[in-house]
Tab-separated table of C-alpha atoms in Angstrom:
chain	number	residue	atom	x	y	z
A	1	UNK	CA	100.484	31.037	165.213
A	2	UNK	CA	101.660	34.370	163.581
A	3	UNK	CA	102.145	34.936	159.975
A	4	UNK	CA	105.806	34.533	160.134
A	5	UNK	CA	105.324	31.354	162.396
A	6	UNK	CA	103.032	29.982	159.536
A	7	UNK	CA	105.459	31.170	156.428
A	8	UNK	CA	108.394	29.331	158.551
A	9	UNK	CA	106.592	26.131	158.778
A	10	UNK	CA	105.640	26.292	155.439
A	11	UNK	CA	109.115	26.942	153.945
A	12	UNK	CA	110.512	24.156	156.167
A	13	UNK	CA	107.905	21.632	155.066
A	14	UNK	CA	108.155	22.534	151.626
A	15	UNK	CA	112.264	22.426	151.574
A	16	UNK	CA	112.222	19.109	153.344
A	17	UNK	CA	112.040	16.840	149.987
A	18	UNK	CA	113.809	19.497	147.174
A	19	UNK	CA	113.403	17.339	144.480
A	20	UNK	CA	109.551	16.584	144.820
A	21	UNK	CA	109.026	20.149	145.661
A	22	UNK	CA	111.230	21.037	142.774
A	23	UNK	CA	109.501	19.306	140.065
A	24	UNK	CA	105.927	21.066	141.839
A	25	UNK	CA	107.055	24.436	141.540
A	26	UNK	CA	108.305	23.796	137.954
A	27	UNK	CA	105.082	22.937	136.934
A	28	UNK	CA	103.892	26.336	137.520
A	29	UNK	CA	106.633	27.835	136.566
A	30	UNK	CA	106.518	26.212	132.756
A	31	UNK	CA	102.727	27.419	132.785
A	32	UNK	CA	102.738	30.842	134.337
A	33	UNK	CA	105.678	31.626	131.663
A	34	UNK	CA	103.307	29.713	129.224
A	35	UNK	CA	100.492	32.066	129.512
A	36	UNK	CA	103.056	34.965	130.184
A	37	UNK	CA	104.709	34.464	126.613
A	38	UNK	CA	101.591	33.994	124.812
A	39	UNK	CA	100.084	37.257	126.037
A	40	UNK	CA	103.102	38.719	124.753
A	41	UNK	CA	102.583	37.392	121.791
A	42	UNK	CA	99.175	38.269	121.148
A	43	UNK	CA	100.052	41.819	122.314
A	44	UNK	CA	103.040	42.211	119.424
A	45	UNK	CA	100.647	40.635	116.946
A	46	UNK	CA	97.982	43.389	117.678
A	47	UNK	CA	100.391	46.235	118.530
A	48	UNK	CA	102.109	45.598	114.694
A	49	UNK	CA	98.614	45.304	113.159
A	50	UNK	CA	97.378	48.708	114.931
A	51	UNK	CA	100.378	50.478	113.767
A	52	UNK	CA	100.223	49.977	110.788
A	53	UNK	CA	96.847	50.363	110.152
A	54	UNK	CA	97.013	53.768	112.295
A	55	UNK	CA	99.868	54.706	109.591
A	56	UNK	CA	96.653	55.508	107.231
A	57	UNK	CA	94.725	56.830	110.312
A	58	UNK	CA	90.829	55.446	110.949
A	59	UNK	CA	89.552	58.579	108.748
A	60	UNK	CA	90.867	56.600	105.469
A	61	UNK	CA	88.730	55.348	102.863
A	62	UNK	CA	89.980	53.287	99.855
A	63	UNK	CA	87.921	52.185	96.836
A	64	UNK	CA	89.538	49.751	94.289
A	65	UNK	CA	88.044	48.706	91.010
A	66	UNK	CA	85.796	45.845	90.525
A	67	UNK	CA	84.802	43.658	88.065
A	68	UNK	CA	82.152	45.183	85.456
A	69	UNK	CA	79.538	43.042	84.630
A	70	UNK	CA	76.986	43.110	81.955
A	71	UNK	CA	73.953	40.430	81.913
A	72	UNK	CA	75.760	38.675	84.599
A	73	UNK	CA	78.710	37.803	82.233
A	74	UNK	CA	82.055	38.841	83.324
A	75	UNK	CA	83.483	41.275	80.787
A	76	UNK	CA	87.128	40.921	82.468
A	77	UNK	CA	89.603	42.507	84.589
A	78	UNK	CA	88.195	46.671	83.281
A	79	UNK	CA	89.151	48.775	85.770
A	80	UNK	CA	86.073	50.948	86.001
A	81	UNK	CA	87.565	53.609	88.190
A	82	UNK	CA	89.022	56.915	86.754
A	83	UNK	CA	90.872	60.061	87.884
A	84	UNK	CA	87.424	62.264	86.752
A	85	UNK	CA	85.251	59.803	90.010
A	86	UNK	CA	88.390	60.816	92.529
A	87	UNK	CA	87.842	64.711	91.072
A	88	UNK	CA	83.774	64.037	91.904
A	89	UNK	CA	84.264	62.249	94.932
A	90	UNK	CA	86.590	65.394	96.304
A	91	UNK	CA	84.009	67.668	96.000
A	92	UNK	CA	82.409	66.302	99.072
A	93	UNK	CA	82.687	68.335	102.237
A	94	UNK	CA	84.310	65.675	104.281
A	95	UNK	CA	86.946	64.918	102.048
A	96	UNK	CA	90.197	66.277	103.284
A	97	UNK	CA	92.566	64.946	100.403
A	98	UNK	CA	92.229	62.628	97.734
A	99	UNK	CA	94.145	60.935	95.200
A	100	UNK	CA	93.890	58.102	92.074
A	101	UNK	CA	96.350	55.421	92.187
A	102	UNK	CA	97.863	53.522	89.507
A	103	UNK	CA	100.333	51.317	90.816
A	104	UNK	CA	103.229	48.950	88.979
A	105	UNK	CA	106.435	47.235	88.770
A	106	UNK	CA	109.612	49.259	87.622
A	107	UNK	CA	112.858	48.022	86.747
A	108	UNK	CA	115.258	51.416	87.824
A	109	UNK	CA	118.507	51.992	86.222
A	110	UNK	CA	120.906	54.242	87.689
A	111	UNK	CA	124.350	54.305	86.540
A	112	UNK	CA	125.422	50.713	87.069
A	113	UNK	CA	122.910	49.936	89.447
A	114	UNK	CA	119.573	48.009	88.182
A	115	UNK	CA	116.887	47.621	90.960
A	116	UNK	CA	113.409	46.477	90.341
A	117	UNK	CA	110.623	47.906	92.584
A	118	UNK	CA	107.182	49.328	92.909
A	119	UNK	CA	106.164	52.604	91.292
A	120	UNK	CA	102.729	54.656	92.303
A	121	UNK	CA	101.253	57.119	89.762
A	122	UNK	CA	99.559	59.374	92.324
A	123	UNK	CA	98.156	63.059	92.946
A	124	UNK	CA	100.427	65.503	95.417
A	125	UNK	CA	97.158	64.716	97.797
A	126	UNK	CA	98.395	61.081	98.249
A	127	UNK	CA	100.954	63.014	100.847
A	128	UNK	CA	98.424	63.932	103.116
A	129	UNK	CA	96.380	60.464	102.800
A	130	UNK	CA	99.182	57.962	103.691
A	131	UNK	CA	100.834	60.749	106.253
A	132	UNK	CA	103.939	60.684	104.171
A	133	UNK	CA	106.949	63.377	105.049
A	134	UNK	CA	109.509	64.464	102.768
A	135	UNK	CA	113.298	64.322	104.276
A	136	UNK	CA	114.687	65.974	101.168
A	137	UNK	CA	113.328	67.995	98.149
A	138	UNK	CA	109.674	68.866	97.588
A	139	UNK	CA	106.826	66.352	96.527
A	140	UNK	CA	105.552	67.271	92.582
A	141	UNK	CA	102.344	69.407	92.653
A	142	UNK	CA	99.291	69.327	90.133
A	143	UNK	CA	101.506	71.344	87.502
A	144	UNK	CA	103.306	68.204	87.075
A	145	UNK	CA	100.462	66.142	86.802
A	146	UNK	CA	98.696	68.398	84.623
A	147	UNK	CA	101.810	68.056	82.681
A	148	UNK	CA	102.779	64.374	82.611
A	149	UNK	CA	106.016	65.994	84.413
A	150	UNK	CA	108.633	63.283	84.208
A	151	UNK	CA	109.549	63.965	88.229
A	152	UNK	CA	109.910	61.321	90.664
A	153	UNK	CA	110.207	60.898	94.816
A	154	UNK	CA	112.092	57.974	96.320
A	155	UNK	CA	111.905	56.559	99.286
A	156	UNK	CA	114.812	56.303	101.188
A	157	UNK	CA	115.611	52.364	101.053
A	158	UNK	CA	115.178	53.039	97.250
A	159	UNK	CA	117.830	55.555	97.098
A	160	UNK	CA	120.198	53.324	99.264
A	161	UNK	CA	120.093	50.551	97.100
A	162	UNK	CA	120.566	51.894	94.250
A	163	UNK	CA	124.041	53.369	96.145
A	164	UNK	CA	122.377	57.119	95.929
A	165	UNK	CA	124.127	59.678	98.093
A	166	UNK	CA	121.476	60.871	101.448
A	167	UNK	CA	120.125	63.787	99.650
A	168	UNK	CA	120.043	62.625	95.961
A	169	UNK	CA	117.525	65.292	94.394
A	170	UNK	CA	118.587	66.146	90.951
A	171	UNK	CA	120.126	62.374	90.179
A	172	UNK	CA	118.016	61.172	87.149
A	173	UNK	CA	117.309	57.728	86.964
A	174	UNK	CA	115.708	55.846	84.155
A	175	UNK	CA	112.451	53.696	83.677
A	176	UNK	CA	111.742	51.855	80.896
A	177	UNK	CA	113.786	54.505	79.541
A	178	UNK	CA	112.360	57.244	80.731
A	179	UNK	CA	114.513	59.343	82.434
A	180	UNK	CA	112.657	60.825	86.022
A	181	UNK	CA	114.746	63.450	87.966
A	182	UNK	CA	114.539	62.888	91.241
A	183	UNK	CA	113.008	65.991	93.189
A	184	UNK	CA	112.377	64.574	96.326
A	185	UNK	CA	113.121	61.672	99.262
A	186	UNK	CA	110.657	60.466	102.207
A	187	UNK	CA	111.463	60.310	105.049
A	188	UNK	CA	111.644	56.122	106.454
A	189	UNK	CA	107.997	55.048	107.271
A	190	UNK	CA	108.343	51.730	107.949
A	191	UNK	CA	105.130	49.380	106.581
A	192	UNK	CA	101.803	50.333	106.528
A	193	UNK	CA	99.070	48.878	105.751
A	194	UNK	CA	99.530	49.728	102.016
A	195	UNK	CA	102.724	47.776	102.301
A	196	UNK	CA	106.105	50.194	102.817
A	197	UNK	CA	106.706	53.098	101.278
A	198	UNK	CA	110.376	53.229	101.891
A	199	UNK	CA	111.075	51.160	98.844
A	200	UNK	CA	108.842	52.669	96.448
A	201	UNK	CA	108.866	55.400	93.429
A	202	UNK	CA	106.277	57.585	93.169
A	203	UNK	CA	105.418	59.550	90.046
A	204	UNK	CA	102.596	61.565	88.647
A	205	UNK	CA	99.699	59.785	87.589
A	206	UNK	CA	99.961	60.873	84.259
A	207	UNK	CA	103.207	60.481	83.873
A	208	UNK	CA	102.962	56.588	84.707
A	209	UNK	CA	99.656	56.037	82.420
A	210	UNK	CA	101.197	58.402	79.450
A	211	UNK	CA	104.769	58.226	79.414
A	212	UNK	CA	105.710	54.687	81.088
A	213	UNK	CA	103.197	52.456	80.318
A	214	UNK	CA	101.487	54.615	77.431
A	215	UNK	CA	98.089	52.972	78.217
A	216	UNK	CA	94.996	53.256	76.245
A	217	UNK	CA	92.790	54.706	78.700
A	218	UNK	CA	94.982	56.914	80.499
A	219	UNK	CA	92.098	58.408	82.810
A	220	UNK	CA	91.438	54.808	84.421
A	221	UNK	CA	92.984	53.683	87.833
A	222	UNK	CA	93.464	50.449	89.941
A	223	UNK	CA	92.305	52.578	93.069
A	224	UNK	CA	91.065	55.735	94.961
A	225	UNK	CA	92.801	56.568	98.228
A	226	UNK	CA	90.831	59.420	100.306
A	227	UNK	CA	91.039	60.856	103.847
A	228	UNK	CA	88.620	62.633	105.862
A	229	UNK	CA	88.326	65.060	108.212
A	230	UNK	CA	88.294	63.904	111.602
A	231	UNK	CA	84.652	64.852	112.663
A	232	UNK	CA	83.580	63.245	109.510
A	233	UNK	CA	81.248	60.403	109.740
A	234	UNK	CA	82.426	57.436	107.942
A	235	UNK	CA	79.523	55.598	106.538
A	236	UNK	CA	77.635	58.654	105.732
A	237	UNK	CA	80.527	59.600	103.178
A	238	UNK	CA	80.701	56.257	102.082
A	239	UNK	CA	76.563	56.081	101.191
A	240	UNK	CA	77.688	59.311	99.597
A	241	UNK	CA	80.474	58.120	97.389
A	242	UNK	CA	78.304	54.686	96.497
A	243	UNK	CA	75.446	57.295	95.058
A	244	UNK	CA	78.219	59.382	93.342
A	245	UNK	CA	79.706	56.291	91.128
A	246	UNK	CA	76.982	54.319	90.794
A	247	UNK	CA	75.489	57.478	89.142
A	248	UNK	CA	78.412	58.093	87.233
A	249	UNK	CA	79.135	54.821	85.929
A	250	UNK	CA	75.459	54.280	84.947
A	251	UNK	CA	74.547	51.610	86.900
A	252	UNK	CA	70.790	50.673	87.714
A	253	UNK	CA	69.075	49.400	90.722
A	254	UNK	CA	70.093	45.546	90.909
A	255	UNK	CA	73.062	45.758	89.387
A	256	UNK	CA	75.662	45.074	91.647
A	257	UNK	CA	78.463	47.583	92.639
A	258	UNK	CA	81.558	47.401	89.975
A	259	UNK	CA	84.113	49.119	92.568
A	260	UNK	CA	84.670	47.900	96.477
A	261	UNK	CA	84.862	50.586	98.781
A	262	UNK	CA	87.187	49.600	102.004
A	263	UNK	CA	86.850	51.866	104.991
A	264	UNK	CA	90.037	51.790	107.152
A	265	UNK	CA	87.853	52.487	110.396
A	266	UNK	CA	85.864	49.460	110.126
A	267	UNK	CA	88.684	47.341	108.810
A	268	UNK	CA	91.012	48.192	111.925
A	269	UNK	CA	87.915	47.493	114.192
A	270	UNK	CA	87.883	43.971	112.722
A	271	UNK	CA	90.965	43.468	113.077
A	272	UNK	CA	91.472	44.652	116.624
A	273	UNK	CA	88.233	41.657	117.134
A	274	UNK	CA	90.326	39.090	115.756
A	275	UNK	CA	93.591	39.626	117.179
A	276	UNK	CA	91.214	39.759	120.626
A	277	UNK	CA	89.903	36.162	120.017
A	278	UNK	CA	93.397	35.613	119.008
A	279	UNK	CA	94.959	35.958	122.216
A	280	UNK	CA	92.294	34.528	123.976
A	281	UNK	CA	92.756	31.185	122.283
A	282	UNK	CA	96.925	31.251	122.931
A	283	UNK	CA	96.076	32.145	126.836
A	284	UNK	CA	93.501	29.302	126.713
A	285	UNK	CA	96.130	27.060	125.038
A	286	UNK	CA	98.709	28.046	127.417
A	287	UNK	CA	96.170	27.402	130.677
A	288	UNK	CA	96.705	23.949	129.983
A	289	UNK	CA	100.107	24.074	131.195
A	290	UNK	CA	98.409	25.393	134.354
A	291	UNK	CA	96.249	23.117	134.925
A	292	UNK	CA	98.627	20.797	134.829
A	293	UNK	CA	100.854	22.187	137.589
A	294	UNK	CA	97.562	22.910	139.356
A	295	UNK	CA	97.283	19.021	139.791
A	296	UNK	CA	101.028	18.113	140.587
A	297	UNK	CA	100.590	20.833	143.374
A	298	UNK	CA	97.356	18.517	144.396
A	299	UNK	CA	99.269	15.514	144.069
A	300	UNK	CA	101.787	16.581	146.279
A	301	UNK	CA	99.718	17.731	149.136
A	302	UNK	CA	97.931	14.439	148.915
A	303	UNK	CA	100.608	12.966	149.106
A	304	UNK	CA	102.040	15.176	152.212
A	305	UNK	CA	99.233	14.713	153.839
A	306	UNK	CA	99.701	10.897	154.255
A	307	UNK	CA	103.232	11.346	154.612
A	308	UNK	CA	102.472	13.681	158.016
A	309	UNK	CA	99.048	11.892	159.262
A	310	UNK	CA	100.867	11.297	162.617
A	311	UNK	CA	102.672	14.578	162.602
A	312	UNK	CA	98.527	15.794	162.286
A	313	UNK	CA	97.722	13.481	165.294
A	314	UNK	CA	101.053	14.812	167.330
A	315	UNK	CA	99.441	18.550	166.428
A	316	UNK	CA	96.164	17.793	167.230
A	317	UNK	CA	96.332	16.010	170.121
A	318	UNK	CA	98.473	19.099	171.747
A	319	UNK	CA	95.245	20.832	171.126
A	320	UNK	CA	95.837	22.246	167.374
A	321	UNK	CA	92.437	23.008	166.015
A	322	UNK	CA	90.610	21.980	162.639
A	323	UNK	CA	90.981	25.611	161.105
A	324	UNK	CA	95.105	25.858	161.565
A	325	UNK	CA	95.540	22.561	160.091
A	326	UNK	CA	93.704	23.636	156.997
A	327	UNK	CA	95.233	27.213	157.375
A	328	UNK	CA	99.000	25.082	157.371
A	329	UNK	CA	98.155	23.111	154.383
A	330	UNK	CA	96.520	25.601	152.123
A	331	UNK	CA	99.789	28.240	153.153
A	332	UNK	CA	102.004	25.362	151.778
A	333	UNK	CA	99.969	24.899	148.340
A	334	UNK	CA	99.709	29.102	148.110
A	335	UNK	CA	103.606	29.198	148.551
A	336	UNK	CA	104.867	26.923	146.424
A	337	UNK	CA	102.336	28.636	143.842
A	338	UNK	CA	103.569	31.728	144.933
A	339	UNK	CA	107.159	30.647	144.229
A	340	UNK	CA	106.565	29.157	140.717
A	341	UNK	CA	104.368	32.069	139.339
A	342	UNK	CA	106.767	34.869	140.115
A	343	UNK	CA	109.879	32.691	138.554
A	344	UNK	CA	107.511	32.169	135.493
A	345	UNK	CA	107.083	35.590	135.454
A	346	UNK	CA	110.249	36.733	135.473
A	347	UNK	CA	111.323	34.172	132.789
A	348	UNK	CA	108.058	34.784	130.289
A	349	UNK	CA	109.033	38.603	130.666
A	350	UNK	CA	112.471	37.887	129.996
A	351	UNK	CA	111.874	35.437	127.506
A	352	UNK	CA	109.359	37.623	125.468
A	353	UNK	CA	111.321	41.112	125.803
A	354	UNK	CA	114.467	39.249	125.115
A	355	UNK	CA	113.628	36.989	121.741
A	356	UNK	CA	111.157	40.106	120.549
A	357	UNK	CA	113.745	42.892	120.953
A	358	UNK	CA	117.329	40.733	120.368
A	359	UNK	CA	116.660	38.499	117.983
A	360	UNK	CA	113.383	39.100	116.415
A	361	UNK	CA	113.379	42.565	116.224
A	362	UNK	CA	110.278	43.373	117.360
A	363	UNK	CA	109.730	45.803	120.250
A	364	UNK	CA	107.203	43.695	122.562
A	365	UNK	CA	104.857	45.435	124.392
A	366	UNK	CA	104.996	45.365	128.238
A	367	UNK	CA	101.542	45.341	130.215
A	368	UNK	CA	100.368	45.045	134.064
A	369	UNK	CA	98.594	42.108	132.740
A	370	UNK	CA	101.271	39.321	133.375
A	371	UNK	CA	102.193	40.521	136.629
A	372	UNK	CA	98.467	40.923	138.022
A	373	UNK	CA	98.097	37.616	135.856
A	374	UNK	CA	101.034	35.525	137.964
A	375	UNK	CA	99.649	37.292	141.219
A	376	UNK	CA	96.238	35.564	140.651
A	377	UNK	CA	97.800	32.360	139.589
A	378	UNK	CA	99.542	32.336	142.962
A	379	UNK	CA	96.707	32.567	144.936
A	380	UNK	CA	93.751	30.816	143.244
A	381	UNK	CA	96.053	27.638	141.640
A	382	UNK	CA	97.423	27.974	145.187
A	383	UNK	CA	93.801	27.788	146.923
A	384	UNK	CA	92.330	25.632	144.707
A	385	UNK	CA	95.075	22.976	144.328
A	386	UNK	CA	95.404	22.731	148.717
A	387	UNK	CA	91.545	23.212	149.732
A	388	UNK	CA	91.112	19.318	149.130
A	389	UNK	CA	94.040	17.985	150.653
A	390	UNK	CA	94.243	20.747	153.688
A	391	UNK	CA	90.344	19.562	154.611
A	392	UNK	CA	91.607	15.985	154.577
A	393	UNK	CA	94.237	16.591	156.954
A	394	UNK	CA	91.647	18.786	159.358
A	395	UNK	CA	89.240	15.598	159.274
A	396	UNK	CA	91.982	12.887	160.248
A	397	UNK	CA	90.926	11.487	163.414
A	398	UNK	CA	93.938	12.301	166.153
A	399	UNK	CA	93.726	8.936	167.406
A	400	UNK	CA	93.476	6.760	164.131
A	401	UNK	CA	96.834	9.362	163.328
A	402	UNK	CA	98.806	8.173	166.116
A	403	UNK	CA	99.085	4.977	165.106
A	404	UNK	CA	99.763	5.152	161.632
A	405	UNK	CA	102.747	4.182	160.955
């Protein structure tokens, strides 16, 4: 028998009870488009965690202020960072840009409009850490930090709510009031992994600790954002920075670190290790649902098989041989797997792309992995499903299959 002889007899076998073949073929169909959406998934959940980590770029470090401790007795929430470490720390040779941060809430007023939001103190350097463009204006430089200057950038959601025209630089706006002329607007980021910058104010750090919040230790920050250059090596500059404010903050061997140093490189390499196990465990989950069809394919063989033992006998006795009644069988198992993987595919990849792009608003990632995923399906749920019952149908006896009735 040809191929085409074989893929005829098949069909016809398989279309000769709809409903039973049906219900087969829908069992892989619900598991290919199982395994289809939840590699999707996965994909999204690792493609929005990359991004926004890449925002910052793998050559950020970030050190926030710990909790000083004295005799092993908390002495309370100090924050035992200050702008003179981030002037030490940018001495190093690796350092590209640098800048304190002092973040907060701030309750804007302009004109009628009252919006409350987040506000960053930071140095003009903070630009070339987070990546940030300007879409209007200029960002302040170190004149206006030197100065406490009371100037302020927006990002662009900022300026909408607050029913801003596009290009708003000159508006003042007040904080706490303190009026802030606005001399500059980002352009839209999106989030990052130091949450979006679209909606935020930024100010100079000194204008923030002096002016607004007129704190009592005006040189002392919540953090210290840095970037380095790209042939930099990450842990050596972080060794580096360790000696630098342990020295600086007087601290002796055995006393433990009073600042946490996070290094973007490492973190995004964890991350990209957990979102792997991640979608490993929704595939795994979803191979359940193939497993499943894998057996009603079984079942229905088995029960073809009995169904046909004379049909066997009738081929068989006209001199059919052991190897094309297996070769039959198994083409009927690999066909209807065949059919149900590539309609799973289709509706996993329509599924995913459509919910994620429509409705969700996420733009889903599209691989080769689902189609050379449904391909495989089709063949070894296929093989594996018909081997048993295709070798029972080779070993009927011709004779015994005659007679059944």
């Amino acid at each position: 028998m040809t191929f085409n002889d074989i893929l005829k007899e098949s069909w016809l076998s398989i279309s000769g009870n709809k409903v039973r073949s049906f219900l087969t073929v829908l069992g892989i169909v619900i598991g290919v488009m199982a395994v289809v959406i939840m590699v999707a998934v996965g994909e999204t959940v690792e493609k929005s965690i990359t991004d926004q980590f890449s925002s910052l770029g793998t050559n950020t470090i970030m050190i926030r202020a710990g909790v000083a401790r004295m005799g092993g007795v908390r002495t309370g929430n100090m924050q035992t960072l200050t702008i003179q470490d981030a002037e030490y720390i940018a001495q190093l040779p690796d350092v590209a840009a640098i800048s304190p941060v002092q973040t907060s809430g701030a309750q804007v007023v302009y004109g009628n409009k009252n919006l409350s939001t987040s506000m960053m103190g930071v140095y003009p350097g903070y630009t070339d850490v987070q990546n940030i463009e300007i879409e209007y204006g200029t960002f302040f430089n170190y004149a206006a930090v030197r100065n406490a200057s009371t100037y302020a950038v927006i990002g662009p959601e900022t300026a909408e709510e607050l029913g801003m025209s596009k290009n708003p630089v000159g508006e003042t706006i007040r904080v706490q009031n303190t009026p802030l002329t606005i001399i500059g607007v980002t352009k839209a980021k999106g989030d990052s992994a130091m949450g979006s910058l679209d909606d935020m104010l930024l100010i100079p750090i000194t204008t923030l600790k002096k002016r607004i919040q007129g704190s009592r230790f005006p040189n002392s920050v919540q953090m210290i954002t840095l970037k380095l250059y790209p042939d930099a090596d990450n842990n050596m500059v972080i060794d580096q920075i360790t000696e630098i404010l342990r020295e600086r903050h007087n601290l002796k061997d055995g006393v433990e670190d009073d600042f946490q140093i996070m290094d973007m490189k490492q973190i995004m390499e964890t991350m990209t290790t957990v979102t792997g196990y991640l979608k490993l465990l929704l595939i795994a989950i979803a191979a359940v649902s193939l497993l499943v069809g894998a057996i009603g394919i079984m079942n229905m063989m088995l029960v073809s098989v009995a169904e046909r033992t004379r049909e066997i006998g009738i081929r068989k006795a006209i001199g059919a041989r052991e190897k094309q009644i297996i070769i039959q069988f198994l083409s009927e198992s690999i066909l209807i797997s065949f059919i149900g993987s590539m309609a799973g595919l289709i509706l996993g990849v329509g599924l995913s792309q459509g919910v994620g792009r429509f409705i969700l608003g996420y733009n889903v990632p599209f691989s080769a992995w689902p189609v050379i995923l449904s391909v495989t399906v089709a063949v070894v749920v296929g093989l594996a499903s018909g081997v048993v019952p295709a070798f029972k149908a080779a070993k009927l006896n011709p004779i015994d299959s005659l007679r059944y009735e």
